[in-house]
PDB file of C-alpha atoms in Angstrom:
ATOM      1  CA  MET Z 229      10.705 -38.358  48.281  1.00 49.00           C
ATOM      2  CA  THR Z 230      12.955 -39.264  46.560  1.00 59.00           C
ATOM      3  CA  THR Z 231      17.185 -38.144  47.215  1.00 61.00           C
ATOM      4  CA  LEU Z 232      18.296 -36.885  44.038  1.00 72.00           C
ATOM      5  CA  HIS Z 233      21.964 -38.976  43.846  1.00 84.00           C
ATOM      6  CA  ASP Z 234      24.310 -39.154  40.677  1.00 88.00           C
ATOM      7  CA  ALA Z 235      27.698 -40.600  40.669  1.00 92.00           C
ATOM      8  CA  PRO Z 236      30.924 -38.732  39.896  1.00 95.00           C
ATOM      9  CA  LEU Z 237      32.359 -38.079  36.635  1.00 96.00           C
ATOM     10  CA  THR Z 238      35.426 -40.270  37.299  1.00 96.00           C
ATOM     11  CA  VAL Z 239      38.656 -40.621  34.475  1.00 96.00           C
ATOM     12  CA  ALA Z 240      42.172 -42.339  35.656  1.00 95.00           C
ATOM     13  CA  GLY Z 241      40.963 -42.724  39.110  1.00 94.00           C
ATOM     14  CA  ARG Z 242      40.264 -39.392  39.671  1.00 95.00           C
ATOM     15  CA  ASP Z 243      36.534 -38.043  40.839  1.00 96.00           C
ATOM     16  CA  PHE Z 244      34.972 -35.083  40.212  1.00 97.00           C
ATOM     17  CA  GLN Z 245      31.010 -33.519  41.073  1.00 95.00           C
ATOM     18  CA  SER Z 246      31.001 -31.586  37.376  1.00 97.00           C
ATOM     19  CA  ARG Z 247      30.786 -32.578  34.062  1.00 98.00           C
ATOM     20  CA  LEU Z 248      31.200 -29.274  32.791  1.00 98.00           C
ATOM     21  CA  LEU Z 249      35.576 -28.694  31.313  1.00 97.00           C
ATOM     22  CA  ILE Z 250      36.449 -26.372  30.482  1.00 95.00           C
ATOM     23  CA  GLY Z 251      39.451 -24.469  28.496  1.00 93.00           C
ATOM     24  CA  THR Z 252      41.503 -20.951  29.105  1.00 89.00           C
ATOM     25  CA  GLY Z 253      41.881 -19.941  24.914  1.00 86.00           C
ATOM     26  CA  LYS Z 254      40.440 -17.359  23.168  1.00 88.00           C
ATOM     27  CA  TYR Z 255      39.438 -15.102  25.842  1.00 88.00           C
ATOM     28  CA  ARG Z 256      40.458 -11.427  26.398  1.00 87.00           C
ATOM     29  CA  ASP Z 257      42.459 -11.837  29.159  1.00 86.00           C
ATOM     30  CA  PHE Z 258      43.326 -14.166  31.541  1.00 84.00           C
ATOM     31  CA  ASP Z 259      41.463 -12.198  34.371  1.00 86.00           C
ATOM     32  CA  GLU Z 260      38.063 -12.931  31.907  1.00 91.00           C
ATOM     33  CA  ALA Z 261      39.007 -17.084  31.761  1.00 90.00           C
ATOM     34  CA  GLY Z 262      38.873 -16.357  35.203  1.00 90.00           C
ATOM     35  CA  ALA Z 263      36.202 -14.910  36.212  1.00 92.00           C
ATOM     36  CA  ALA Z 264      34.434 -17.631  33.498  1.00 94.00           C
ATOM     37  CA  ILE Z 265      36.377 -20.297  34.055  1.00 94.00           C
ATOM     38  CA  SER Z 266      35.121 -19.749  38.286  1.00 93.00           C
ATOM     39  CA  GLN Z 267      31.174 -18.731  37.391  1.00 94.00           C
ATOM     40  CA  SER Z 268      31.736 -21.707  34.953  1.00 95.00           C
ATOM     41  CA  GLY Z 269      31.661 -24.262  38.426  1.00 95.00           C
ATOM     42  CA  ALA Z 270      34.260 -26.320  35.748  1.00 96.00           C
ATOM     43  CA  GLU Z 271      36.606 -29.045  38.351  1.00 96.00           C
ATOM     44  CA  ILE Z 272      38.944 -29.857  34.633  1.00 96.00           C
ATOM     45  CA  VAL Z 273      40.224 -26.885  33.099  1.00 95.00           C
ATOM     46  CA  THR Z 274      41.797 -27.232  29.564  1.00 94.00           C
ATOM     47  CA  PHE Z 275      45.074 -25.332  27.750  1.00 91.00           C
ATOM     48  CA  ALA Z 276      47.195 -25.412  25.163  1.00 89.00           C
ATOM     49  CA  VAL Z 277      50.247 -25.935  26.513  1.00 86.00           C
ATOM     50  CA  ARG Z 278      52.633 -24.297  22.560  1.00 77.00           C
ATOM     51  CA  ARG Z 279      50.559 -21.547  23.699  1.00 70.00           C
ATOM     52  CA  THR Z 280      50.139 -20.752  27.034  1.00 73.00           C
ATOM     53  CA  ASN Z 281      52.764 -19.854  29.591  1.00 65.00           C
ATOM     54  CA  LEU Z 282      53.634 -21.829  32.025  1.00 68.00           C
ATOM     55  CA  GLY Z 283      56.299 -19.580  34.055  1.00 61.00           C
ATOM     56  CA  GLN Z 284      58.721 -20.516  31.008  1.00 63.00           C
ATOM     57  CA  GLU Z 285      57.864 -16.656  29.983  1.00 68.00           C
ATOM     58  CA  ALA Z 286      59.456 -14.372  32.322  1.00 65.00           C
ATOM     59  CA  GLY Z 287      57.670 -11.513  32.861  1.00 66.00           C
ATOM     60  CA  ALA Z 288      54.510 -12.610  30.576  1.00 68.00           C
ATOM     61  CA  PRO Z 289      51.299 -13.462  32.200  1.00 71.00           C
ATOM     62  CA  ASN Z 290      50.498 -16.703  33.638  1.00 72.00           C
ATOM     63  CA  LEU Z 291      47.949 -18.727  33.629  1.00 76.00           C
ATOM     64  CA  LEU Z 292      48.370 -20.078  37.126  1.00 78.00           C
ATOM     65  CA  ASP Z 293      47.973 -16.630  38.422  1.00 76.00           C
ATOM     66  CA  VAL Z 294      44.353 -16.910  37.495  1.00 79.00           C
ATOM     67  CA  VAL Z 295      43.798 -20.984  37.224  1.00 84.00           C
ATOM     68  CA  SER Z 296      45.122 -22.657  40.450  1.00 85.00           C
ATOM     69  CA  PRO Z 297      46.956 -26.281  40.729  1.00 87.00           C
ATOM     70  CA  ASP Z 298      45.055 -26.432  44.089  1.00 88.00           C
ATOM     71  CA  ARG Z 299      41.542 -25.215  42.798  1.00 92.00           C
ATOM     72  CA  TYR Z 300      41.331 -27.093  39.782  1.00 93.00           C
ATOM     73  CA  THR Z 301      42.462 -30.207  37.909  1.00 94.00           C
ATOM     74  CA  LEU Z 302      44.587 -28.656  35.078  1.00 94.00           C
ATOM     75  CA  LEU Z 303      45.043 -30.842  31.363  1.00 95.00           C
ATOM     76  CA  PRO Z 304      47.402 -30.160  29.531  1.00 94.00           C
ATOM     77  CA  ASN Z 305      46.403 -30.434  25.300  1.00 95.00           C
ATOM     78  CA  THR Z 306      47.884 -30.827  22.230  1.00 96.00           C
ATOM     79  CA  ALA Z 307      46.343 -28.367  20.316  1.00 93.00           C
ATOM     80  CA  GLY Z 308      48.105 -27.497  17.563  1.00 93.00           C
ATOM     81  CA  CYS Z 309      49.776 -30.504  16.898  1.00 96.00           C
ATOM     82  CA  TYR Z 310      49.282 -32.294  13.514  1.00 97.00           C
ATOM     83  CA  ASN Z 311      51.096 -35.632  13.537  1.00 97.00           C
ATOM     84  CA  ALA Z 312      52.222 -38.092  16.757  1.00 98.00           C
ATOM     85  CA  ARG Z 313      55.482 -37.372  17.316  1.00 97.00           C
ATOM     86  CA  ASP Z 314      54.804 -33.363  17.904  1.00 97.00           C
ATOM     87  CA  ALA Z 315      51.875 -34.453  20.071  1.00 97.00           C
ATOM     88  CA  VAL Z 316      54.066 -37.056  22.754  1.00 97.00           C
ATOM     89  CA  ARG Z 317      56.931 -34.213  22.386  1.00 96.00           C
ATOM     90  CA  THR Z 318      54.222 -31.480  23.525  1.00 96.00           C
ATOM     91  CA  CYS Z 319      52.457 -33.807  26.554  1.00 96.00           C
ATOM     92  CA  ARG Z 320      56.197 -34.463  27.832  1.00 95.00           C
ATOM     93  CA  LEU Z 321      56.991 -30.962  27.638  1.00 92.00           C
ATOM     94  CA  ALA Z 322      53.993 -30.059  30.023  1.00 92.00           C
ATOM     95  CA  ARG Z 323      54.596 -32.837  32.762  1.00 93.00           C
ATOM     96  CA  GLU Z 324      57.496 -31.521  32.852  1.00 91.00           C
ATOM     97  CA  LEU Z 325      56.422 -27.601  33.570  1.00 86.00           C
ATOM     98  CA  LEU Z 326      53.524 -29.494  36.260  1.00 87.00           C
ATOM     99  CA  ASP Z 327      56.231 -31.469  38.304  1.00 85.00           C
ATOM    100  CA  GLY Z 328      55.460 -34.897  36.683  1.00 85.00           C
ATOM    101  CA  HIS Z 329      51.377 -35.096  35.866  1.00 88.00           C
ATOM    102  CA  ASN Z 330      51.052 -37.149  33.781  1.00 94.00           C
ATOM    103  CA  LEU Z 331      46.487 -36.357  32.632  1.00 96.00           C
ATOM    104  CA  VAL Z 332      47.027 -34.787  29.275  1.00 97.00           C
ATOM    105  CA  LYS Z 333      44.217 -34.258  26.543  1.00 97.00           C
ATOM    106  CA  LEU Z 334      45.618 -35.604  23.221  1.00 98.00           C
ATOM    107  CA  GLU Z 335      44.297 -34.206  20.508  1.00 97.00           C
ATOM    108  CA  VAL Z 336      45.877 -34.344  16.715  1.00 97.00           C
ATOM    109  CA  LEU Z 337      44.707 -32.419  13.693  1.00 96.00           C
ATOM    110  CA  GLY Z 338      44.974 -33.724   9.989  1.00 95.00           C
ATOM    111  CA  ASP Z 339      44.351 -29.958   8.548  1.00 92.00           C
ATOM    112  CA  ASP Z 340      43.851 -26.111   9.105  1.00 91.00           C
ATOM    113  CA  ASP Z 341      40.696 -25.837   7.669  1.00 90.00           C
ATOM    114  CA  THR Z 342      38.291 -28.151   9.585  1.00 92.00           C
ATOM    115  CA  LEU Z 343      41.029 -29.295  12.397  1.00 92.00           C
ATOM    116  CA  TYR Z 344      39.605 -32.133  11.939  1.00 94.00           C
ATOM    117  CA  PRO Z 345      41.211 -35.825  14.478  1.00 95.00           C
ATOM    118  CA  ASN Z 346      44.009 -37.458  12.249  1.00 97.00           C
ATOM    119  CA  VAL Z 347      42.776 -40.668  13.171  1.00 97.00           C
ATOM    120  CA  THR Z 348      45.609 -42.506  12.353  1.00 97.00           C
ATOM    121  CA  GLU Z 349      48.867 -40.437  13.928  1.00 98.00           C
ATOM    122  CA  THR Z 350      46.074 -40.398  17.472  1.00 98.00           C
ATOM    123  CA  LEU Z 351      45.845 -43.491  17.165  1.00 98.00           C
ATOM    124  CA  LYS Z 352      49.778 -43.544  16.757  1.00 98.00           C
ATOM    125  CA  ALA Z 353      50.443 -41.142  19.106  1.00 98.00           C
ATOM    126  CA  ALA Z 354      48.257 -42.195  22.547  1.00 98.00           C
ATOM    127  CA  LYS Z 355      50.139 -45.792  22.082  1.00 98.00           C
ATOM    128  CA  THR Z 356      53.453 -44.034  23.010  1.00 98.00           C
ATOM    129  CA  LEU Z 357      52.083 -42.242  25.725  1.00 98.00           C
ATOM    130  CA  LEU Z 358      49.876 -45.120  27.210  1.00 98.00           C
ATOM    131  CA  ASP Z 359      53.067 -47.217  27.165  1.00 97.00           C
ATOM    132  CA  ASP Z 360      55.100 -43.643  29.193  1.00 97.00           C
ATOM    133  CA  GLY Z 361      52.698 -43.686  31.470  1.00 96.00           C
ATOM    134  CA  PHE Z 362      50.357 -40.790  30.523  1.00 97.00           C
ATOM    135  CA  ASP Z 363      46.534 -41.155  31.501  1.00 97.00           C
ATOM    136  CA  VAL Z 364      45.121 -40.594  27.713  1.00 98.00           C
ATOM    137  CA  MET Z 365      41.567 -38.141  27.317  1.00 98.00           C
ATOM    138  CA  VAL Z 366      41.773 -38.401  23.374  1.00 98.00           C
ATOM    139  CA  TYR Z 367      40.173 -36.078  21.387  1.00 97.00           C
ATOM    140  CA  THR Z 368      39.004 -38.466  18.439  1.00 97.00           C
ATOM    141  CA  SER Z 369      36.682 -38.676  15.641  1.00 96.00           C
ATOM    142  CA  ASP Z 370      32.902 -40.152  15.555  1.00 96.00           C
ATOM    143  CA  ASP Z 371      33.597 -43.118  14.516  1.00 97.00           C
ATOM    144  CA  PRO Z 372      32.413 -45.350  16.902  1.00 97.00           C
ATOM    145  CA  ILE Z 373      34.769 -48.396  15.183  1.00 97.00           C
ATOM    146  CA  VAL Z 374      37.891 -46.140  16.224  1.00 97.00           C
ATOM    147  CA  ALA Z 375      36.550 -44.823  19.876  1.00 97.00           C
ATOM    148  CA  ARG Z 376      36.949 -48.631  20.677  1.00 97.00           C
ATOM    149  CA  GLU Z 377      40.339 -48.891  19.248  1.00 97.00           C
ATOM    150  CA  LEU Z 378      41.073 -46.156  21.608  1.00 98.00           C
ATOM    151  CA  GLU Z 379      39.569 -47.916  24.932  1.00 98.00           C
ATOM    152  CA  THR Z 380      40.759 -50.798  24.094  1.00 97.00           C
ATOM    153  CA  MET Z 381      43.947 -49.458  24.024  1.00 97.00           C
ATOM    154  CA  GLY Z 382      44.322 -47.571  27.075  1.00 97.00           C
ATOM    155  CA  CYS Z 383      42.872 -44.190  26.927  1.00 98.00           C
ATOM    156  CA  SER Z 384      41.639 -42.972  29.896  1.00 97.00           C
ATOM    157  CA  ALA Z 385      38.293 -41.225  27.819  1.00 98.00           C
ATOM    158  CA  ILE Z 386      36.954 -40.519  24.667  1.00 98.00           C
ATOM    159  CA  MET Z 387      36.048 -37.261  22.884  1.00 98.00           C
ATOM    160  CA  PRO Z 388      34.396 -37.419  20.388  1.00 97.00           C
ATOM    161  CA  LEU Z 389      33.351 -34.196  17.829  1.00 96.00           C
ATOM    162  CA  GLY Z 390      30.255 -32.858  18.041  1.00 95.00           C
ATOM    163  CA  SER Z 391      31.293 -30.640  15.194  1.00 94.00           C
ATOM    164  CA  LEU Z 392      33.852 -28.863  13.748  1.00 93.00           C
ATOM    165  CA  ILE Z 393      36.105 -27.291  16.286  1.00 92.00           C
ATOM    166  CA  GLY Z 394      35.101 -23.285  17.169  1.00 91.00           C
ATOM    167  CA  SER Z 395      31.966 -23.978  15.204  1.00 92.00           C
ATOM    168  CA  GLY Z 396      29.249 -23.708  17.097  1.00 93.00           C
ATOM    169  CA  HIS Z 397      27.110 -25.526  15.243  1.00 95.00           C
ATOM    170  CA  GLY Z 398      26.385 -28.761  18.180  1.00 95.00           C
ATOM    171  CA  ILE Z 399      26.540 -32.133  17.718  1.00 96.00           C
ATOM    172  CA  GLN Z 400      25.471 -33.271  14.067  1.00 95.00           C
ATOM    173  CA  ASN Z 401      25.727 -36.472  14.338  1.00 95.00           C
ATOM    174  CA  PRO Z 402      23.774 -37.356  17.351  1.00 96.00           C
ATOM    175  CA  HIS Z 403      23.336 -41.524  16.592  1.00 97.00           C
ATOM    176  CA  ASN Z 404      26.857 -42.361  16.262  1.00 97.00           C
ATOM    177  CA  VAL Z 405      27.885 -40.101  19.592  1.00 97.00           C
ATOM    178  CA  ARG Z 406      24.745 -42.434  21.192  1.00 97.00           C
ATOM    179  CA  LEU Z 407      26.302 -45.538  19.712  1.00 97.00           C
ATOM    180  CA  ILE Z 408      29.980 -44.795  21.172  1.00 98.00           C
ATOM    181  CA  VAL Z 409      28.504 -43.629  24.621  1.00 97.00           C
ATOM    182  CA  GLU Z 410      25.915 -47.360  24.678  1.00 96.00           C
ATOM    183  CA  ARG Z 411      29.563 -49.454  24.202  1.00 96.00           C
ATOM    184  CA  SER Z 412      32.120 -47.682  26.107  1.00 96.00           C
ATOM    185  CA  ASN Z 413      33.367 -48.554  29.452  1.00 97.00           C
ATOM    186  CA  VAL Z 414      35.130 -45.387  29.640  1.00 97.00           C
ATOM    187  CA  PRO Z 415      34.179 -41.909  30.376  1.00 98.00           C
ATOM    188  CA  VAL Z 416      32.785 -40.378  27.309  1.00 98.00           C
ATOM    189  CA  LEU Z 417      32.149 -36.587  26.839  1.00 98.00           C
ATOM    190  CA  VAL Z 418      31.532 -34.747  23.752  1.00 97.00           C
ATOM    191  CA  ASP Z 419      34.448 -32.173  22.439  1.00 95.00           C
ATOM    192  CA  ALA Z 420      34.202 -29.910  19.907  1.00 93.00           C
ATOM    193  CA  GLY Z 421      31.350 -27.771  18.280  1.00 93.00           C
ATOM    194  CA  ILE Z 422      29.274 -27.270  21.554  1.00 96.00           C
ATOM    195  CA  GLY Z 423      27.760 -23.240  20.696  1.00 96.00           C
ATOM    196  CA  THR Z 424      24.732 -22.611  23.388  1.00 97.00           C
ATOM    197  CA  ALA Z 425      23.312 -24.060  26.086  1.00 97.00           C
ATOM    198  CA  SER Z 426      20.896 -26.544  24.243  1.00 97.00           C
ATOM    199  CA  ASP Z 427      24.118 -27.744  22.257  1.00 97.00           C
ATOM    200  CA  ALA Z 428      25.263 -29.278  26.084  1.00 98.00           C
ATOM    201  CA  ALA Z 429      21.825 -30.513  27.994  1.00 98.00           C
ATOM    202  CA  MET Z 430      21.813 -32.177  24.377  1.00 97.00           C
ATOM    203  CA  ALA Z 431      25.055 -34.476  24.303  1.00 97.00           C
ATOM    204  CA  MET Z 432      24.207 -35.040  28.129  1.00 98.00           C
ATOM    205  CA  GLU Z 433      21.077 -36.199  27.296  1.00 97.00           C
ATOM    206  CA  LEU Z 434      22.498 -38.867  25.297  1.00 97.00           C
ATOM    207  CA  GLY Z 435      24.213 -40.033  27.422  1.00 97.00           C
ATOM    208  CA  CYS Z 436      27.265 -38.661  27.260  1.00 98.00           C
ATOM    209  CA  ASP Z 437      29.159 -38.276  30.628  1.00 98.00           C
ATOM    210  CA  GLY Z 438      30.838 -34.910  29.980  1.00 98.00           C
ATOM    211  CA  VAL Z 439      31.048 -31.164  27.704  1.00 98.00           C
ATOM    212  CA  LEU Z 440      34.469 -29.990  27.002  1.00 97.00           C
ATOM    213  CA  LEU Z 441      33.860 -26.965  25.408  1.00 95.00           C
ATOM    214  CA  ASN Z 442      35.906 -23.203  24.954  1.00 94.00           C
ATOM    215  CA  SER Z 443      34.917 -20.942  21.996  1.00 95.00           C
ATOM    216  CA  ALA Z 444      31.371 -20.990  22.949  1.00 96.00           C
ATOM    217  CA  ILE Z 445      31.420 -19.415  26.584  1.00 96.00           C
ATOM    218  CA  ALA Z 446      34.947 -17.076  25.120  1.00 94.00           C
ATOM    219  CA  HIS Z 447      33.682 -15.983  22.079  1.00 95.00           C
ATOM    220  CA  ALA Z 448      29.650 -15.248  23.787  1.00 96.00           C
ATOM    221  CA  ARG Z 449      28.543 -11.668  24.567  1.00 95.00           C
ATOM    222  CA  ASP Z 450      28.503 -12.275  27.827  1.00 96.00           C
ATOM    223  CA  PRO Z 451      31.254 -14.588  28.765  1.00 95.00           C
ATOM    224  CA  VAL Z 452      30.879 -14.900  32.246  1.00 96.00           C
ATOM    225  CA  ARG Z 453      26.785 -15.459  31.817  1.00 97.00           C
ATOM    226  CA  MET Z 454      27.323 -17.675  29.528  1.00 97.00           C
ATOM    227  CA  ALA Z 455      29.274 -20.328  31.536  1.00 97.00           C
ATOM    228  CA  ARG Z 456      27.289 -20.153  33.822  1.00 97.00           C
ATOM    229  CA  ALA Z 457      24.710 -21.334  31.551  1.00 97.00           C
ATOM    230  CA  MET Z 458      26.686 -23.905  30.527  1.00 97.00           C
ATOM    231  CA  GLN Z 459      27.272 -25.324  34.243  1.00 97.00           C
ATOM    232  CA  GLN Z 460      23.322 -25.520  33.908  1.00 97.00           C
ATOM    233  CA  ALA Z 461      23.094 -26.641  31.481  1.00 98.00           C
ATOM    234  CA  VAL Z 462      25.270 -29.484  31.158  1.00 98.00           C
ATOM    235  CA  GLN Z 463      23.640 -30.706  34.918  1.00 97.00           C
ATOM    236  CA  ALA Z 464      20.154 -30.540  33.469  1.00 97.00           C
ATOM    237  CA  GLY Z 465      21.278 -32.675  30.362  1.00 97.00           C
ATOM    238  CA  ARG Z 466      22.487 -35.001  32.973  1.00 97.00           C
ATOM    239  CA  ASP Z 467      19.406 -35.056  35.310  1.00 97.00           C
ATOM    240  CA  ALA Z 468      16.577 -35.647  32.474  1.00 97.00           C
ATOM    241  CA  PHE Z 469      19.299 -38.745  31.237  1.00 97.00           C
ATOM    242  CA  LEU Z 470      19.400 -39.983  34.067  1.00 96.00           C
ATOM    243  CA  ALA Z 471      15.347 -39.439  35.240  1.00 95.00           C
ATOM    244  CA  GLY Z 472      14.566 -41.624  31.241  1.00 94.00           C
ATOM    245  CA  ARG Z 473      12.290 -39.510  28.550  1.00 90.00           C
ATOM    246  CA  MET Z 474       8.987 -39.964  28.145  1.00 90.00           C
ATOM    247  CA  PRO Z 475       8.257 -42.115  24.477  1.00 90.00           C
ATOM    248  CA  ARG Z 476       7.143 -40.791  21.261  1.00 87.00           C
ATOM    249  CA  ARG Z 477       3.680 -40.839  20.043  1.00 84.00           C
ATOM    250  CA  GLN Z 478       1.962 -41.140  16.840  1.00 84.00           C
ATOM    251  CA  SER Z 479      -1.699 -39.386  18.265  1.00 79.00           C
ATOM    252  CA  ALA Z 480      -1.359 -36.762  21.618  1.00 79.00           C
ATOM    253  CA  ASP Z 481      -2.203 -38.817  25.430  1.00 74.00           C
ATOM    254  CA  PRO Z 482      -4.252 -36.067  27.620  1.00 71.00           C
ATOM    255  CA  SER Z 483      -2.298 -35.210  30.315  1.00 70.00           C
ATOM    256  CA  THR Z 484      -5.605 -35.547  32.555  1.00 63.00           C
ATOM    257  CA  PRO Z 485      -7.336 -39.112  31.721  1.00 62.00           C
ATOM    258  CA  PHE Z 486     -11.260 -38.420  30.553  1.00 57.00           C
ATOM    259  CA  ALA Z 487     -12.334 -41.164  33.192  1.00 58.00           C
ATOM    260  CA  GLY Z 488     -13.909 -39.906  36.114  1.00 58.00           C
ATOM    261  CA  ARG Z 489     -14.558 -36.205  34.838  1.00 62.00           C
ATOM    262  CA  ILE Z 490     -17.515 -34.652  35.912  1.00 61.00           C
ATOM    263  CA  ASN Z 491     -19.672 -33.459  33.228  1.00 60.00           C
ATOM    264  CA  GLY Z 492     -22.108 -30.470  32.965  1.00 54.00           C
TER     265      GLY Z 492
END
């Protein structure tokens, strides 16, 4: 009997069993977020530093009440930043709030309409953060050349978008995502655009090391149930990738061969 074994997801020297990363925004409240995150099996939880109370607002609901740093690896992100200067400042604030925590998700956006990454400012911010001792997981376009540059600079994980943030359109350019995966020596995680479980499975079948999502769960009719579906989809997609799909054929190939059959 074959023993099913998979290496852990390793990011910046940290090992994780779950390949699903989950966000904390857009839920009705922190309680719903906590329940969905727990059901997802995620070990890495990302949050927008600019929009989340970690105790800096006395008396306001605190994310750490439902997402304990003792249970989860927190991944501060720079959502809402449109230039390198603001992104760097946000990461430094997160490090101060979290007592020296240096694993961050960098995203520098181009505009309010598309939330597409500003690659020029992303590269600039990444260099500054890496020089300052941060471990940088970086949201970027699905351009394989940009992805290679970010890896060469020293980023810990490359996170190309599947489609626009919050769109739910799934992976619009699977060919480019596969190119990034094939050329990368650091983890590649699809970030943005996942709408349902089949999208997450597709990302994993392309060979991605993980998936980061938020809206697909938070905007579902039943976020907790969708969180479980995403957990199962990521695992199924990973298993399918490791198993290796059958070749595509131009003609039918019967499941039961004719040779040796009993003729009546």
